[in-house]
PDB file of C-alpha atoms in Angstrom:
ATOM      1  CA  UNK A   1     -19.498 -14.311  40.977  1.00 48.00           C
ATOM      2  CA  UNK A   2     -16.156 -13.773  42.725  1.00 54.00           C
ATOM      3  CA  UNK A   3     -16.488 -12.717  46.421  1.00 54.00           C
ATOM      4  CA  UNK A   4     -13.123 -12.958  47.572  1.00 56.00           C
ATOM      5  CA  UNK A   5     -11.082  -9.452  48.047  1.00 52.00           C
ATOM      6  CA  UNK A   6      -9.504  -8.451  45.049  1.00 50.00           C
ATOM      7  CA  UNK A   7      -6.151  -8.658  46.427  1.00 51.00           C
ATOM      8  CA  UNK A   8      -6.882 -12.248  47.606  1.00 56.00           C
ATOM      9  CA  UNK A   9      -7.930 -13.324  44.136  1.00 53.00           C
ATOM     10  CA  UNK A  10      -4.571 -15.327  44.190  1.00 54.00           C
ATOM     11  CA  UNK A  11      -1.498 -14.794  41.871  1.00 55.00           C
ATOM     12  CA  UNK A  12       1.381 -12.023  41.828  1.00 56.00           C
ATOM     13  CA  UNK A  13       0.405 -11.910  38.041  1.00 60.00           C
ATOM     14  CA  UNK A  14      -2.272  -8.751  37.918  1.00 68.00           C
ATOM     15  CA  UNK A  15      -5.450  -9.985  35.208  1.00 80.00           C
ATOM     16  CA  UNK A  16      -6.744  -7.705  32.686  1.00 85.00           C
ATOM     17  CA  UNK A  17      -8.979  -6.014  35.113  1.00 79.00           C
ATOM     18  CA  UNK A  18      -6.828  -5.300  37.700  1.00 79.00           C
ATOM     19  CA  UNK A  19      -4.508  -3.744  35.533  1.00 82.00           C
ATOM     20  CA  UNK A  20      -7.120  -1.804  33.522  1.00 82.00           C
ATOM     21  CA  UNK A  21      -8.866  -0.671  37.369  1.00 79.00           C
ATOM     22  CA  UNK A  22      -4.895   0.871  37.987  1.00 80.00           C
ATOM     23  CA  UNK A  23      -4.334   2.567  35.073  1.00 84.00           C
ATOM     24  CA  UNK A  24      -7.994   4.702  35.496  1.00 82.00           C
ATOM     25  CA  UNK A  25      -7.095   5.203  38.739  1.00 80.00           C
ATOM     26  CA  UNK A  26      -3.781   6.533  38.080  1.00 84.00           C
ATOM     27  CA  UNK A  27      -5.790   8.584  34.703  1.00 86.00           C
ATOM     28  CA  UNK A  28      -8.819   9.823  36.617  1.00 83.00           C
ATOM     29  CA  UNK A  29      -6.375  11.665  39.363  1.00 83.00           C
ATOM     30  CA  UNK A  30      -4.279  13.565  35.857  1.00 87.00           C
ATOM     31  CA  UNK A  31      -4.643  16.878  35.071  1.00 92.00           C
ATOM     32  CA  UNK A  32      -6.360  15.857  31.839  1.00 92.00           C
ATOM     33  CA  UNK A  33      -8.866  13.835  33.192  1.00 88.00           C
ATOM     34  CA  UNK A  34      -9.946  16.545  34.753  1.00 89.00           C
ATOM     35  CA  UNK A  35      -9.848  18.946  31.910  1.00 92.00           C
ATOM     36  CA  UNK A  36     -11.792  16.508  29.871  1.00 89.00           C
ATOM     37  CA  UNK A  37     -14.432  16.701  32.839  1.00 85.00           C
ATOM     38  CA  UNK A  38     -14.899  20.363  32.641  1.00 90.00           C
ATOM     39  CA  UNK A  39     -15.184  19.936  28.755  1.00 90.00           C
ATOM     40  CA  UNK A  40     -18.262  17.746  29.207  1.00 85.00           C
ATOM     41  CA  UNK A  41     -20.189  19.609  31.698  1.00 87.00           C
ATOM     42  CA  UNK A  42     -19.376  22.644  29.769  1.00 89.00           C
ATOM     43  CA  UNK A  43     -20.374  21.024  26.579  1.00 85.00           C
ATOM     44  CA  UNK A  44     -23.638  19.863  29.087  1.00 84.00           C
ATOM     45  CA  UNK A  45     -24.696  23.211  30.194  1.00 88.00           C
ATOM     46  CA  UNK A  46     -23.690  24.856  26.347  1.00 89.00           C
ATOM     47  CA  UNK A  47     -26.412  22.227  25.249  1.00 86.00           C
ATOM     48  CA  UNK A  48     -29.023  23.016  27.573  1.00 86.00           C
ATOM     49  CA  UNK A  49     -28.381  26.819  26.707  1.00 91.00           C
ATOM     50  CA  UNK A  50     -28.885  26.632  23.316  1.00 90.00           C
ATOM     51  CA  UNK A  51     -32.105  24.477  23.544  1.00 86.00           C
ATOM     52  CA  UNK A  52     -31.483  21.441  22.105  1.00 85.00           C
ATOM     53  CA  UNK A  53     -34.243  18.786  21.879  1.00 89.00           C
ATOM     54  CA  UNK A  54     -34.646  16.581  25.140  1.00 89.00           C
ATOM     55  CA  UNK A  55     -33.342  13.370  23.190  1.00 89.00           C
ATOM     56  CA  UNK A  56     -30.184  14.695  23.218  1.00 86.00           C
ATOM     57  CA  UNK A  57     -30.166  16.049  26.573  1.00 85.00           C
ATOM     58  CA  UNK A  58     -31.273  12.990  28.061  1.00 88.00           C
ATOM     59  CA  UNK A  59     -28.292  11.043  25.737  1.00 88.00           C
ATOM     60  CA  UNK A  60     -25.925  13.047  27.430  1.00 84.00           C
ATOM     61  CA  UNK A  61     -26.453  13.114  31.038  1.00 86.00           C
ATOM     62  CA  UNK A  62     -27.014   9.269  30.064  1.00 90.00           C
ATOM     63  CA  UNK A  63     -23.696   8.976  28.783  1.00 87.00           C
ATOM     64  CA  UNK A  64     -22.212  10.608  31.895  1.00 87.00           C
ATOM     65  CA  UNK A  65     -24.089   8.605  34.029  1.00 90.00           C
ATOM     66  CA  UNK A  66     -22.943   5.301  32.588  1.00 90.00           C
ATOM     67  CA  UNK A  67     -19.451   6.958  32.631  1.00 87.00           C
ATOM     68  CA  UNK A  68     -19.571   7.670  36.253  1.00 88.00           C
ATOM     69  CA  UNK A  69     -20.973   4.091  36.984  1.00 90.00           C
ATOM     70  CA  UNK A  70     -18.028   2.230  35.541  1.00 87.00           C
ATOM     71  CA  UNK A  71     -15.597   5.072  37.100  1.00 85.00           C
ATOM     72  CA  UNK A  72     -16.841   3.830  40.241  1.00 87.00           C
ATOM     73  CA  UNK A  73     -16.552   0.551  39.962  1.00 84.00           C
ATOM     74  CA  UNK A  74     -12.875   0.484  38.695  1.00 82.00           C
ATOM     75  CA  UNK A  75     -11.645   3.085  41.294  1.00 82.00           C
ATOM     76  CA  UNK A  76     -13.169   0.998  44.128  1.00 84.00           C
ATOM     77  CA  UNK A  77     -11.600  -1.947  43.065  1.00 80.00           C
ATOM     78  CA  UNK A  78      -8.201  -0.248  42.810  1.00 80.00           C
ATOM     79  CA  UNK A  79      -9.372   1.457  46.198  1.00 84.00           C
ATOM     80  CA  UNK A  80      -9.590  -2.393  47.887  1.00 84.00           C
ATOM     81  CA  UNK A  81      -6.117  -3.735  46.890  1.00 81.00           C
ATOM     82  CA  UNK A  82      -4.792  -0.395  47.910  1.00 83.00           C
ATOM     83  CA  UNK A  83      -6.427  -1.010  51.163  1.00 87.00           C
ATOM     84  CA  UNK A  84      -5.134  -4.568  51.579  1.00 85.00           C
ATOM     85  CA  UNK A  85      -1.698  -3.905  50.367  1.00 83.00           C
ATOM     86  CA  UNK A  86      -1.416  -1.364  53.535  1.00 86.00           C
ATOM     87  CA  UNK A  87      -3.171  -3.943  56.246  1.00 86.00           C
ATOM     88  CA  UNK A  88      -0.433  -5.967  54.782  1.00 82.00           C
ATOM     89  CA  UNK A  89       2.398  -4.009  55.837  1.00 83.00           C
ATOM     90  CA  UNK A  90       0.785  -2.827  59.107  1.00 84.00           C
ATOM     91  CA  UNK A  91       0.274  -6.711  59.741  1.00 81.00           C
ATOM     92  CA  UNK A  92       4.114  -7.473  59.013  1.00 80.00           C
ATOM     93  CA  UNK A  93       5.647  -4.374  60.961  1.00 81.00           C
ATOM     94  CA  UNK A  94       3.458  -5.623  63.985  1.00 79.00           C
ATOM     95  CA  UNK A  95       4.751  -8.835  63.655  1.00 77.00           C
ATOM     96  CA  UNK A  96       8.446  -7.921  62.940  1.00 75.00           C
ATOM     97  CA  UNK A  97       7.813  -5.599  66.165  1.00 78.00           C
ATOM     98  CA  UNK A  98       6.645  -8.488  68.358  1.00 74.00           C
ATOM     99  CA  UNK A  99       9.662 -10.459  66.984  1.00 73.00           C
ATOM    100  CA  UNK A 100      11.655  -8.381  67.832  1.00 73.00           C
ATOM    101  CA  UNK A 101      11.055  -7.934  71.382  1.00 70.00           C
ATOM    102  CA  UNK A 102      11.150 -11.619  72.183  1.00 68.00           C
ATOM    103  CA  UNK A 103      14.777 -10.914  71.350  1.00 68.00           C
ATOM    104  CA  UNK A 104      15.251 -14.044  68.345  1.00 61.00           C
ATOM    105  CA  UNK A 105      16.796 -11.604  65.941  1.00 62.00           C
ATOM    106  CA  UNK A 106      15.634 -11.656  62.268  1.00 65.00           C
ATOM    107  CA  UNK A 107      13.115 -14.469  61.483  1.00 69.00           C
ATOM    108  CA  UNK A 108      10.127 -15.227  59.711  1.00 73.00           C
ATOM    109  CA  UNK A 109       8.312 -12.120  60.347  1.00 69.00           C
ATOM    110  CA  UNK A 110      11.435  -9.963  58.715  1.00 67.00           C
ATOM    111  CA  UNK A 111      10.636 -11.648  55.794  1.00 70.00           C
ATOM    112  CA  UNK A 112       7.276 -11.203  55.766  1.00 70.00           C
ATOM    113  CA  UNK A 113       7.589  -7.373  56.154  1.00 67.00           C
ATOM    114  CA  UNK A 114      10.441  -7.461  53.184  1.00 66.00           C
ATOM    115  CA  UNK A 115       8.151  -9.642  51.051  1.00 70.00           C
ATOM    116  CA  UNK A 116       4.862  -6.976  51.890  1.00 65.00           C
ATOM    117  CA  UNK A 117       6.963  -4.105  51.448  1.00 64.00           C
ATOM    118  CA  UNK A 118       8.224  -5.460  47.707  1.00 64.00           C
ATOM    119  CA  UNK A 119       4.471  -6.578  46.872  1.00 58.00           C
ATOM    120  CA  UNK A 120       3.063  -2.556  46.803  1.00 52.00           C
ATOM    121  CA  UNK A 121       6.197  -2.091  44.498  1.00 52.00           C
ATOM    122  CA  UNK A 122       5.224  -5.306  42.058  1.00 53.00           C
ATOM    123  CA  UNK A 123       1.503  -4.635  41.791  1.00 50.00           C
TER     124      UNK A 123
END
């Protein structure tokens, strides 16, 4: 089991998962995810209208459940490096900032912020 923060998992390279947790994030806040959405609770409620047998009532809000379940789990990893990425930045402008003031001109904390401002772009 990997505890580290998912942005701290080491690389610039993005693994399977990472890339797979982006691209649902970037699908579940479309349009059509959200039509889709509205097509299964309408297909949800149509079901329990017409009276279908339990089974398949409990097979559906089954499905949605396990549906939701790995929903959440991508979108809060995608949420986490998201997070990072930002303290990132924050981190590097305070430093740049502090740099700055002491009056050395552009040093190691300029590059910092460039490289933290490029990483967002990369990932």
């Amino acid at each position: 089991m990997i505890l580290k923060h998912p942005s701290d998992r080491g690389g610039s390279r993005s693994k399977p998962f990472e890339r797979l947790a982006e691209n649902a994030s970037r699908f579940t806040s479309s349009a059509t995810f959200f039509g889709i959405c509205l097509i299964l609770v309408a297909v949800a409620v149509t079901l329990h209208v017409i009276g279908l047998p339990i089974t398949w009532l409990l097979f559906v809000g089954e499905a949605m459940s396990a549906v939701t379940l790995l929903m959440v789990a991508l979108l809060k990893n995608s949420e986490l490096r998201a997070e990072r990425a930002v303290q990132r930045k924050l981190d590097a402008i305070a430093a740049a900032l502090l740099e700055g003031q002491e009056g050395d001109g552009p040093g190691e904390a300029h590059q910092k912020l460039r490289s933290a401002l490029g990483r967002e772009e990369n990932s």
